XYZ file of C-alpha atoms in Angstrom:
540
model
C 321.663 158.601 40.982
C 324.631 161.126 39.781
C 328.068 159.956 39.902
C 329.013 163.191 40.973
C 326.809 162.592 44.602
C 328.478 159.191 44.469
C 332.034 160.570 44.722
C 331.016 162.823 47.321
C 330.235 159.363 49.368
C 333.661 159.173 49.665
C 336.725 160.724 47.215
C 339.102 158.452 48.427
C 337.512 155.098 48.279
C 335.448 156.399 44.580
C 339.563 157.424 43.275
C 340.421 153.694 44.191
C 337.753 152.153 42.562
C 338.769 154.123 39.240
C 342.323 153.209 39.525
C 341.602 149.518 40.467
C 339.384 149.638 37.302
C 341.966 150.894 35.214
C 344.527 149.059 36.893
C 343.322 145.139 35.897
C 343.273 145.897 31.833
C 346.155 147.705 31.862
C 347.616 144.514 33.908
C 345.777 142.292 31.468
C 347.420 143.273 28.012
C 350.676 143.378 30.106
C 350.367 139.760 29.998
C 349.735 140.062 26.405
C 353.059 141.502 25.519
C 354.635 139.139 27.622
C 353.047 135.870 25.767
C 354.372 137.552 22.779
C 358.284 137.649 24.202
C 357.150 133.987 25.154
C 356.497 132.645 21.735
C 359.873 134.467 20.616
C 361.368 132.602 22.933
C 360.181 129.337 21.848
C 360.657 129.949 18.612
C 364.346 130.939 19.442
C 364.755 127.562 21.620
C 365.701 129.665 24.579
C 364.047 127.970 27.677
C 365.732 129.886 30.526
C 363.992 133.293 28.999
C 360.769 131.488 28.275
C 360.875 130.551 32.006
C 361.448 133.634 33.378
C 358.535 135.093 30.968
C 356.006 132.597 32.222
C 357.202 133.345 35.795
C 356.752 136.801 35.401
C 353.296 136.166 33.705
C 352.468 134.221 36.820
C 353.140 137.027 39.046
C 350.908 139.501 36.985
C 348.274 137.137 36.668
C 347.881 137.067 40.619
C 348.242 140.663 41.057
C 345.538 141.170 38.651
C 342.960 138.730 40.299
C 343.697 140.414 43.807
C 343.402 144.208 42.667
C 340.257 143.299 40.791
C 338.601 141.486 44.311
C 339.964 144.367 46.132
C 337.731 146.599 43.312
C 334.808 144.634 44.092
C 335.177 145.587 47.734
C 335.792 148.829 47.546
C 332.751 149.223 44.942
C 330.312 147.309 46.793
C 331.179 149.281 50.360
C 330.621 152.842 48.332
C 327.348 151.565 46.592
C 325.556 150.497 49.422
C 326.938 153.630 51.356
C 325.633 155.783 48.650
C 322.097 154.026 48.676
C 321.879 153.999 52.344
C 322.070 158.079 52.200
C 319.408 158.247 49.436
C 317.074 155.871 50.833
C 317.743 158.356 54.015
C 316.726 161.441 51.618
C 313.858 159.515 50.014
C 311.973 158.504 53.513
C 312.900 162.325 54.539
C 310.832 163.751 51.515
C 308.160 161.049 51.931
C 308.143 161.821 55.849
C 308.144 165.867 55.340
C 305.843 166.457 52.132
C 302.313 165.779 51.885
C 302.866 163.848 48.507
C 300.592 160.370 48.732
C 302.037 157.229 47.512
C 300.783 153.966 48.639
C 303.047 151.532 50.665
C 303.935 149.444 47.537
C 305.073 152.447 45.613
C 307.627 153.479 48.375
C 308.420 149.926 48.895
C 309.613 149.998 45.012
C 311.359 153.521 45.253
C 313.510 152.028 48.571
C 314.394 148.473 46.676
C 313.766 147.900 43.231
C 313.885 151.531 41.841
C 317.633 151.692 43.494
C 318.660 148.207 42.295
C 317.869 149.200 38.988
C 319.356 152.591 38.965
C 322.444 150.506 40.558
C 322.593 148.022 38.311
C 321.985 150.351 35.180
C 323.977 153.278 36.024
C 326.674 152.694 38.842
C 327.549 149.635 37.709
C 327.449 150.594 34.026
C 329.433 153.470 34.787
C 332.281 151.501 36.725
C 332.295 148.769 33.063
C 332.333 151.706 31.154
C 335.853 152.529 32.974
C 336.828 149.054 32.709
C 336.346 149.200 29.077
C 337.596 152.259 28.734
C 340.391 150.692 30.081
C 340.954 147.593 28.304
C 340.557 149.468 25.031
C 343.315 152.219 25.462
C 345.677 149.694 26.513
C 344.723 147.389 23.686
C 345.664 150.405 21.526
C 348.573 151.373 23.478
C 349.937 147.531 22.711
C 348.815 147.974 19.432
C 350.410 150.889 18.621
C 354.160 149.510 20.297
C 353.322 146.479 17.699
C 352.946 148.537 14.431
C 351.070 151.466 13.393
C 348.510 150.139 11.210
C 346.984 147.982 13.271
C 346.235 150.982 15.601
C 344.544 152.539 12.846
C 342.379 149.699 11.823
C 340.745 148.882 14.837
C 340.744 152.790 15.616
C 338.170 152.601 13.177
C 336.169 149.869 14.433
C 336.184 151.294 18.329
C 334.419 154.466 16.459
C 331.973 152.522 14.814
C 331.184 150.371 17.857
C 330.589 153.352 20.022
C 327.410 154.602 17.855
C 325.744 151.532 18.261
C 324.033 152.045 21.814
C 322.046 154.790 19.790
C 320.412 151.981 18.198
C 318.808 150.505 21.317
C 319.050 153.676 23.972
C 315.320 154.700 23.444
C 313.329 151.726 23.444
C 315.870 150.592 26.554
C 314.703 153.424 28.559
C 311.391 152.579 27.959
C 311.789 148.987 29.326
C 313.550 149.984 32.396
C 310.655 152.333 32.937
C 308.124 149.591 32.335
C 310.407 147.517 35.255
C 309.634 149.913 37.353
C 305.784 150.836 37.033
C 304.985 147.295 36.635
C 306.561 146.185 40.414
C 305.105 149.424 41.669
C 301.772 147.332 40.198
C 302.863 144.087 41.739
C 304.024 145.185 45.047
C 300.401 147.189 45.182
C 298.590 143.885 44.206
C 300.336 142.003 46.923
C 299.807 144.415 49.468
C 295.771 144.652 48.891
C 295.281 140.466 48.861
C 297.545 139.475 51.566
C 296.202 141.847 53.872
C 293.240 140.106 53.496
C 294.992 136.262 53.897
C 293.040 135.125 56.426
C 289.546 135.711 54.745
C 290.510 134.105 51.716
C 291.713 131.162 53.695
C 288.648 130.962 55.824
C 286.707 131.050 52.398
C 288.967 128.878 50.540
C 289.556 131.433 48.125
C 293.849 130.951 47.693
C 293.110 129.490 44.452
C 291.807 133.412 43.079
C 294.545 134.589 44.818
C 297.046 132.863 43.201
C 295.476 133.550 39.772
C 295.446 137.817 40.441
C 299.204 137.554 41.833
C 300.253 135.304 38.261
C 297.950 137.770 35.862
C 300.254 140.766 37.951
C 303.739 138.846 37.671
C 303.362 137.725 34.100
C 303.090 141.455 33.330
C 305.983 142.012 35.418
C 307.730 139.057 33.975
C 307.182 140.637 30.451
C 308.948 143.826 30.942
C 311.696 142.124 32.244
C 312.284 139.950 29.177
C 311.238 142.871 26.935
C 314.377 144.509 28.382
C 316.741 141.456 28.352
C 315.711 141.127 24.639
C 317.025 144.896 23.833
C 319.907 143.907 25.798
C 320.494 140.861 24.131
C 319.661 142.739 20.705
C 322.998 145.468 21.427
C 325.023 142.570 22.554
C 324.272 140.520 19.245
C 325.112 143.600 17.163
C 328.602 143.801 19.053
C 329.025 140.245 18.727
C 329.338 140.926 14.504
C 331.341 143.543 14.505
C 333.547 142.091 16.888
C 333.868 139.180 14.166
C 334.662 141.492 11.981
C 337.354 143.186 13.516
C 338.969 139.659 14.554
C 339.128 139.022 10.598
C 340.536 141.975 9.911
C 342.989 141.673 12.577
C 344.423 138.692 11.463
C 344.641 139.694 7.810
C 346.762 142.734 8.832
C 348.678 140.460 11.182
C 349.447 138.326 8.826
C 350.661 140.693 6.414
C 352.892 142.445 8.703
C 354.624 139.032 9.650
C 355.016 137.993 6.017
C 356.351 141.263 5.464
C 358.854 140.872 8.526
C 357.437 144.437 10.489
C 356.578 142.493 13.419
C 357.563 139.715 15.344
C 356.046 136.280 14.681
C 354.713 135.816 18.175
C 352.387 139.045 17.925
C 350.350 136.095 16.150
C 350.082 133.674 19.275
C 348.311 136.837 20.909
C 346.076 138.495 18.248
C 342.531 136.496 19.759
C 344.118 138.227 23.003
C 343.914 141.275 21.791
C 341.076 140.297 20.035
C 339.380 139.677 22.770
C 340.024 141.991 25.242
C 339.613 144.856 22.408
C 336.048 143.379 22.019
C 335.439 143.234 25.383
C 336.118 147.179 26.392
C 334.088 148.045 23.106
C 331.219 145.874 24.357
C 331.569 147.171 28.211
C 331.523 150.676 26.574
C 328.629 150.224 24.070
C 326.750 148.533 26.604
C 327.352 150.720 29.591
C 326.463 153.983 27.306
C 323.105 152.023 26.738
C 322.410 150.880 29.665
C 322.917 154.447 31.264
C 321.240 156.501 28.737
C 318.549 153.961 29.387
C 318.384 154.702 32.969
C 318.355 158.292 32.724
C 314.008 158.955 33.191
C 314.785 156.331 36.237
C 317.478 158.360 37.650
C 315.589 161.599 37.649
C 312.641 159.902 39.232
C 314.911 159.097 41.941
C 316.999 162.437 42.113
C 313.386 164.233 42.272
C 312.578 162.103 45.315
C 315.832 162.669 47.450
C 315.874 165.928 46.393
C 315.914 168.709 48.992
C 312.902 169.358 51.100
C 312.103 173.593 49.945
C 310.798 175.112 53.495
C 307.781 177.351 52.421
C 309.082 181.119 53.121
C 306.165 182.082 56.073
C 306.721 180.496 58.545
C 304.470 178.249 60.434
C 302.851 179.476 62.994
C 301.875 177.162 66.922
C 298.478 175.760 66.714
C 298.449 177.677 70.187
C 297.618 181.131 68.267
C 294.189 179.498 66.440
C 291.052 180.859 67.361
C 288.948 179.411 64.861
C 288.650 176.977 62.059
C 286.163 177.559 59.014
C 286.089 175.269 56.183
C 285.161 177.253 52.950
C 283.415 175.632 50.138
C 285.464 172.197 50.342
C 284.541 169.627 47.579
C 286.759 166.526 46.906
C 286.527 165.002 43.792
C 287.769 160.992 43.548
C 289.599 158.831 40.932
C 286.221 157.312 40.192
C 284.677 160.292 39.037
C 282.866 160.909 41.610
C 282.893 163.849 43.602
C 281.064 165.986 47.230
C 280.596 169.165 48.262
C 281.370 169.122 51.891
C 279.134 171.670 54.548
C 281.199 174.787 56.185
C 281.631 174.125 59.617
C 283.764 176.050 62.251
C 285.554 174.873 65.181
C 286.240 177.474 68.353
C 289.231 176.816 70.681
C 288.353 173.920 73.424
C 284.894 173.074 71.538
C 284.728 168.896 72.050
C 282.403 168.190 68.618
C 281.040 164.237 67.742
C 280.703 163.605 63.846
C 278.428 161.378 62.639
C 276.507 160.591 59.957
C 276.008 156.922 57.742
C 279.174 155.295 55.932
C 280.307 157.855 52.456
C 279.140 160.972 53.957
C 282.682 162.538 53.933
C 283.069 162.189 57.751
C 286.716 161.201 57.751
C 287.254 163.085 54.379
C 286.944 166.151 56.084
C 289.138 164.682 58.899
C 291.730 164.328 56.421
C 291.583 167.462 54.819
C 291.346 169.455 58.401
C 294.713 167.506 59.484
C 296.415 168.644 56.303
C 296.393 164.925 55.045
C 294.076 165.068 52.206
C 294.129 168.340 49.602
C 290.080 168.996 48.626
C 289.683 169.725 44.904
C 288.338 173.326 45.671
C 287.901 175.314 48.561
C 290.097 175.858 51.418
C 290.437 175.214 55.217
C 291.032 178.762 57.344
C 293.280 179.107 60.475
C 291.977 182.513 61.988
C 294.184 183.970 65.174
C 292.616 185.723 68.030
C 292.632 188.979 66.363
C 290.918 187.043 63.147
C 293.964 187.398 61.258
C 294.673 184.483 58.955
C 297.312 182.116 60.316
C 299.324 179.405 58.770
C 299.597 176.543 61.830
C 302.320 173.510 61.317
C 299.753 170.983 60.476
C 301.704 168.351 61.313
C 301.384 169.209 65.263
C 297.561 168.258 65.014
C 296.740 164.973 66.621
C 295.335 163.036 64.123
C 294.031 159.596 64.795
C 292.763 157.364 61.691
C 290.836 154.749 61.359
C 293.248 152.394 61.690
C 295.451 152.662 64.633
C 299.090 153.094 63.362
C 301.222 151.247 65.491
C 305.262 150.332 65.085
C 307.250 147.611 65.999
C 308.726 148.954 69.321
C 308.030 148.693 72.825
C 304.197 150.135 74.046
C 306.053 153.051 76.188
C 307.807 154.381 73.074
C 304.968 153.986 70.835
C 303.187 156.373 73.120
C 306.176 158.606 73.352
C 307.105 158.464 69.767
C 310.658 158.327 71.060
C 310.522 161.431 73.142
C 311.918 160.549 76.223
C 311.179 164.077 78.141
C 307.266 162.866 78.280
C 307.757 159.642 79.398
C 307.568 160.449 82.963
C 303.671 161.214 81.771
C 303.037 157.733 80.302
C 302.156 155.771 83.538
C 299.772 158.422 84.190
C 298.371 158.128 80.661
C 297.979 154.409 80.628
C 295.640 154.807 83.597
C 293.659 157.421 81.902
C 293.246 155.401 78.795
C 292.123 152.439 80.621
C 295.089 150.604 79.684
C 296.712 149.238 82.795
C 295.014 146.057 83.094
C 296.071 145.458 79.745
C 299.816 146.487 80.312
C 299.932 144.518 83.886
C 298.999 140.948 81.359
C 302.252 141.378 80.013
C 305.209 140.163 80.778
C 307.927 143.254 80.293
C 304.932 145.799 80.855
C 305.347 149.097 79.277
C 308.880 147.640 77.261
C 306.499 145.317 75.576
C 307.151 144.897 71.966
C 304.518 145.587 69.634
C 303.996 142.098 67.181
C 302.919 143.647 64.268
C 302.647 140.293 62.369
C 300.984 138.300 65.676
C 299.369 140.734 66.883
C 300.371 140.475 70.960
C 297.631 143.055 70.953
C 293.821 143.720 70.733
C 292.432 146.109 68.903
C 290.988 147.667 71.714
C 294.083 147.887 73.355
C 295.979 149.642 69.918
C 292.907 152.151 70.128
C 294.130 152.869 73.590
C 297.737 153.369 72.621
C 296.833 155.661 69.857
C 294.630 157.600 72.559
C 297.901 158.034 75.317
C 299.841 159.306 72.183
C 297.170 162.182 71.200
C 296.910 162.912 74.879
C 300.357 163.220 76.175
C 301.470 164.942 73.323
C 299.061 167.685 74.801
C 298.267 168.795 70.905
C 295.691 171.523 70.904
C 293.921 170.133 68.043
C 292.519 166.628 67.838
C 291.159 164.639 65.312
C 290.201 161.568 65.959
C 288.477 158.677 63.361
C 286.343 156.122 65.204
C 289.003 155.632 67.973
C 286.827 153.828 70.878
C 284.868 151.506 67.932
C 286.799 148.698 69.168
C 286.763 149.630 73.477
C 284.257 148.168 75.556
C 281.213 150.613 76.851
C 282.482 151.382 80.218
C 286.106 152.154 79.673
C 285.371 154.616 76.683
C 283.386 156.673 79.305
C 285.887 156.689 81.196
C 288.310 157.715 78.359
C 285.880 160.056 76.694
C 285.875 161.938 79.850
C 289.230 162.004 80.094
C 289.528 163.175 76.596
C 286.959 166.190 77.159
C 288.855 167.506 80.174
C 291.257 168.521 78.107
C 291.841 172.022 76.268
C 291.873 170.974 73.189
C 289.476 171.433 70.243
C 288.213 168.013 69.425
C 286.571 166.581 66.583
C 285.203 162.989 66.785
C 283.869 160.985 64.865
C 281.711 157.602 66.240
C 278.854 155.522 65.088
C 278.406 153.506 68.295
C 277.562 155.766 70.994
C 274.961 156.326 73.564
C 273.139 158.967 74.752
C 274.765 158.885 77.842
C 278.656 159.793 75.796
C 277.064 162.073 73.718
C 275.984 164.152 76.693
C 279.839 164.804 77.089
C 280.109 166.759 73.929
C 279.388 170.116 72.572
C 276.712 169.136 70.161
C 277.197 166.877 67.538
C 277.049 167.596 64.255
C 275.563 164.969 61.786
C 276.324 164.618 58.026
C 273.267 163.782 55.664
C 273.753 163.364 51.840
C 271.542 164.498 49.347
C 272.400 164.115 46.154
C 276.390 165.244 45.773
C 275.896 167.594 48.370
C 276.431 167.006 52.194
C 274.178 168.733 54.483
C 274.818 169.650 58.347
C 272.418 169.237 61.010
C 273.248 170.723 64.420
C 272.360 168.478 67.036
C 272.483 169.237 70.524
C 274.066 166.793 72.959
């Protein structure tokens, strides 16, 4: 976050919120030099003045509580505008950029990354205003009162301002630690629940609960780890604000003794006292807490950063003639590590993959649809002239394992919201063997997807995933075990439909018979030996 892209949110709006800010101290010590006329008064037995004084106080008091709401407002309307547009730029990057992160680390850069950065940096900055504020017009007062006071606590503000230093490193540490151990949390929470059911059906919660508490407690540490910093800077401020409220009164009380000020500046000096020690410990603690957030913030600045176009431009998957893998090994977090065989892949050729479980089948899937970078080696796009070409990957129809679905309506999940191919999709659904299916419910093709009841088979999401390939008419498609879950009969039916097409297709399947084999190319199978994979060239 960068309070410069936060002003540009909106000028007007970010100007008010500084005013407002400056506005309520400045209203504040007003009071403060009133209560001081007050105490004259009493001490002159005047009670129409000291009326007239507490009326006026009154009327400050009120306007101070409503600017300071209206401050709130303001703030809180330009903070979640300003995280709305980065969580816009974050998904963007996330959307556009082949960079992997599982769903629990984007779930922490869209919530608690931002809350953090909000509550650590924005917010900080806005109290380090506000104390800002309270201190110059504690010295302003202080200064109308006598000199030497002014100079005194001069003194002190300077000292108090070099005491984040003490606490800004091992603060940004802790935030840090906030942030990697949700990331942790979140990723824990997403691998168990998924599998809720089997753990019920097992009687397993009681493991469950014991992984989720080992992950939280560490969680739970680095946020007291951080409160305890926090705690340490504000106990530090606490003494040196005693300090300064002794010396205060000691000059006070000279300076009344001495008649150089009026006795009711001594009604008013915890005032001061107070709301002098308050802007110091907004400031100290603001400078802290935002020097602390600073590895945070460029986290988040690198992820809504800009998307750099590469300069060649892509060119349509229309224009490949040929695919050749070259010499691709992928190497994994375990240590392990394949060397994957070349194959190539001719415009319109319909190829079945198969070969047993950890093979590399849908590794090389991956790595062919541009989702997966191999450790060494390279994938080349050859034109018809066998000139090297640089397709938009992203056009390839690529179909994973597990059916990706959202939670819209079935027509626009085979559409993906384009509504000049929906004209297609009844067409499609009748291909894919999915009428029957759509005719069982009640709104049809408006459906809405359940993603959390599952109105669905899986069958019937494999079908859905199909339509989409299809009607997006890619020329390349990809697809991952996409008819494991159809009955015999209608993946004939769909197989056929999928081979009349002009596109190059790679598929991979474990379950099917002779008879759907026949309606490929030749399929190629996989065999491991050792850390090498091996083709063998079957013929359908």
């Amino acid at each position: 976050m960068k309070i410069k892209d936060f002003w540009h949110v909106n000028p007007l709006i970010f100007i008010s919120t500084i005013i407002v800010q400056l506005l309520v101290p400045a209203l504040s010590l007003l009071t403060v030099q009133v209560g001081i006329y007050q105490v004259d008064a009493i001490q002159q037995v005047n009670l129409p003045k000291f009326l007239k004084l507490t009326a006026l106080n009154f009327v400050l008091l009120a306007v101070s509580y409503i600017v300071e709401y209206l401050f709130d407002y303001l703030l809180a309307k330009q903070k979640e505008r300003y995280k709305l547009i980065l969580r816009g730029k974050i998904i963007k990057r996330l959307c556009y950029t082949k960079q992997e992160y599982s769903i629990a680390q984007i779930q922490n850069f869209l919530t608690n990354d931002l809350i953090q950065s909000e509550e650590n940096y924005l917010d900080a900055f806005m109290s380090l205003i506000g104390g800002l504020g309270y201190v110059v017009s504690a010295l302003i007062l202080l200064f109308s009162i006598h000199w030497t006071m002014l100079v005194v606590i001069s003194l002190m503000v300077i000292i108090s301002l070099l005491l984040p230093k003490l606490t800004e490193k091992p603060l940004q540490k802790a935030i840090m630690a906030i942030s990697d151990n949700n990331k942790k949390y979140l990723d824990t929470i997403s691998k168990w629940l998924t599998g809720i059911e089997e753990l019920q059906r097992y009687f397993s919660g009681s493991h469950l609960f014991a992984v989720l508490s080992k992950s939280s407690r560490k969680l739970e540490r680095a946020n007291v780890k951080e409160a305890g910093i926090k705690q340490c800077l504000k106990v530090v401020n606490e003494i040196a604000a005693q300090f300064m409220l002794l010396v205060l009164y000691a000059v006070t009380g000279y300076l009344i003794v001495s008649k150089q000020i009026a006795f009711g500046v001594i009604s008013v000096v915890s005032d001061l006292k107070y709301y002098l020690s308050s802007g110091i410990e907004w400031i100290t603690e603001a400078r802290g807490a935002m020097a602390g957030a600073s590895s945070l913030n460029r986290q988040i600045e690198n992820l809504a950063s800009p998307i750099v176009k590469p300069e060649e431009s892509n060119s349509d998957l229309e224009e490949v003639d040929e695919i050749v893998t070259d010499n691709l090994q992928i190497a994994f977090p375990n240590g392990e590590s394949i060397q994957l065989p070349n194959i190539k892949v001719k415009p319109g050729q319909k190829i079945l993959l198969t070969g047993e479980s950890g093979v590399g089948k849908s590794t090389l899937l991956k790595i062919l649809a541009g989702e997966l970078r191999p450790s060494s080696g390279r994938v080349i796009y050859r034109g018809k002239k066998g000139t090297l070409t640089h397709p938009d990957l992203s056009k390839i129809g690529y179909l994973p394992q597990d059916a990706i679905l959202f939670p819209v309506s079935i027509n626009d999940n085979i559409t993906m919201f384009d509504d000049r191919i929906a004209p297609l999709v009844p067409t499609l659904v009748k291909d894919m063997q999915l009428q029957q299916d759509v005719d069982k419910q009640k709104l049809s093709l408006q459906t809405i997807i359940d993603l959390n009841k599952l109105n669905i088979s899986g069958g019937q999401r494999q079908k859905i995933v199909l339509a989409r390939a299809l009607i997006h008419q890619s020329k390349i498609i990809l697809i991952d075990e996409g008819t494991s879950a159809i009955d015999a009969q209608a993946t004939i039916k769909v197989l056929q439909k999928i081979m009349k097409t002009n596109a190059s297709v790679v598929f991979i399947a474990h379950n099917l018979n002779q008879e759907m084999k026949k309606l490929f190319d030749y399929e190629l199978r996989l065999v491991k030996s050792n850390n090498k994979i091996k083709k063998l060239i079957l013929s359908a």
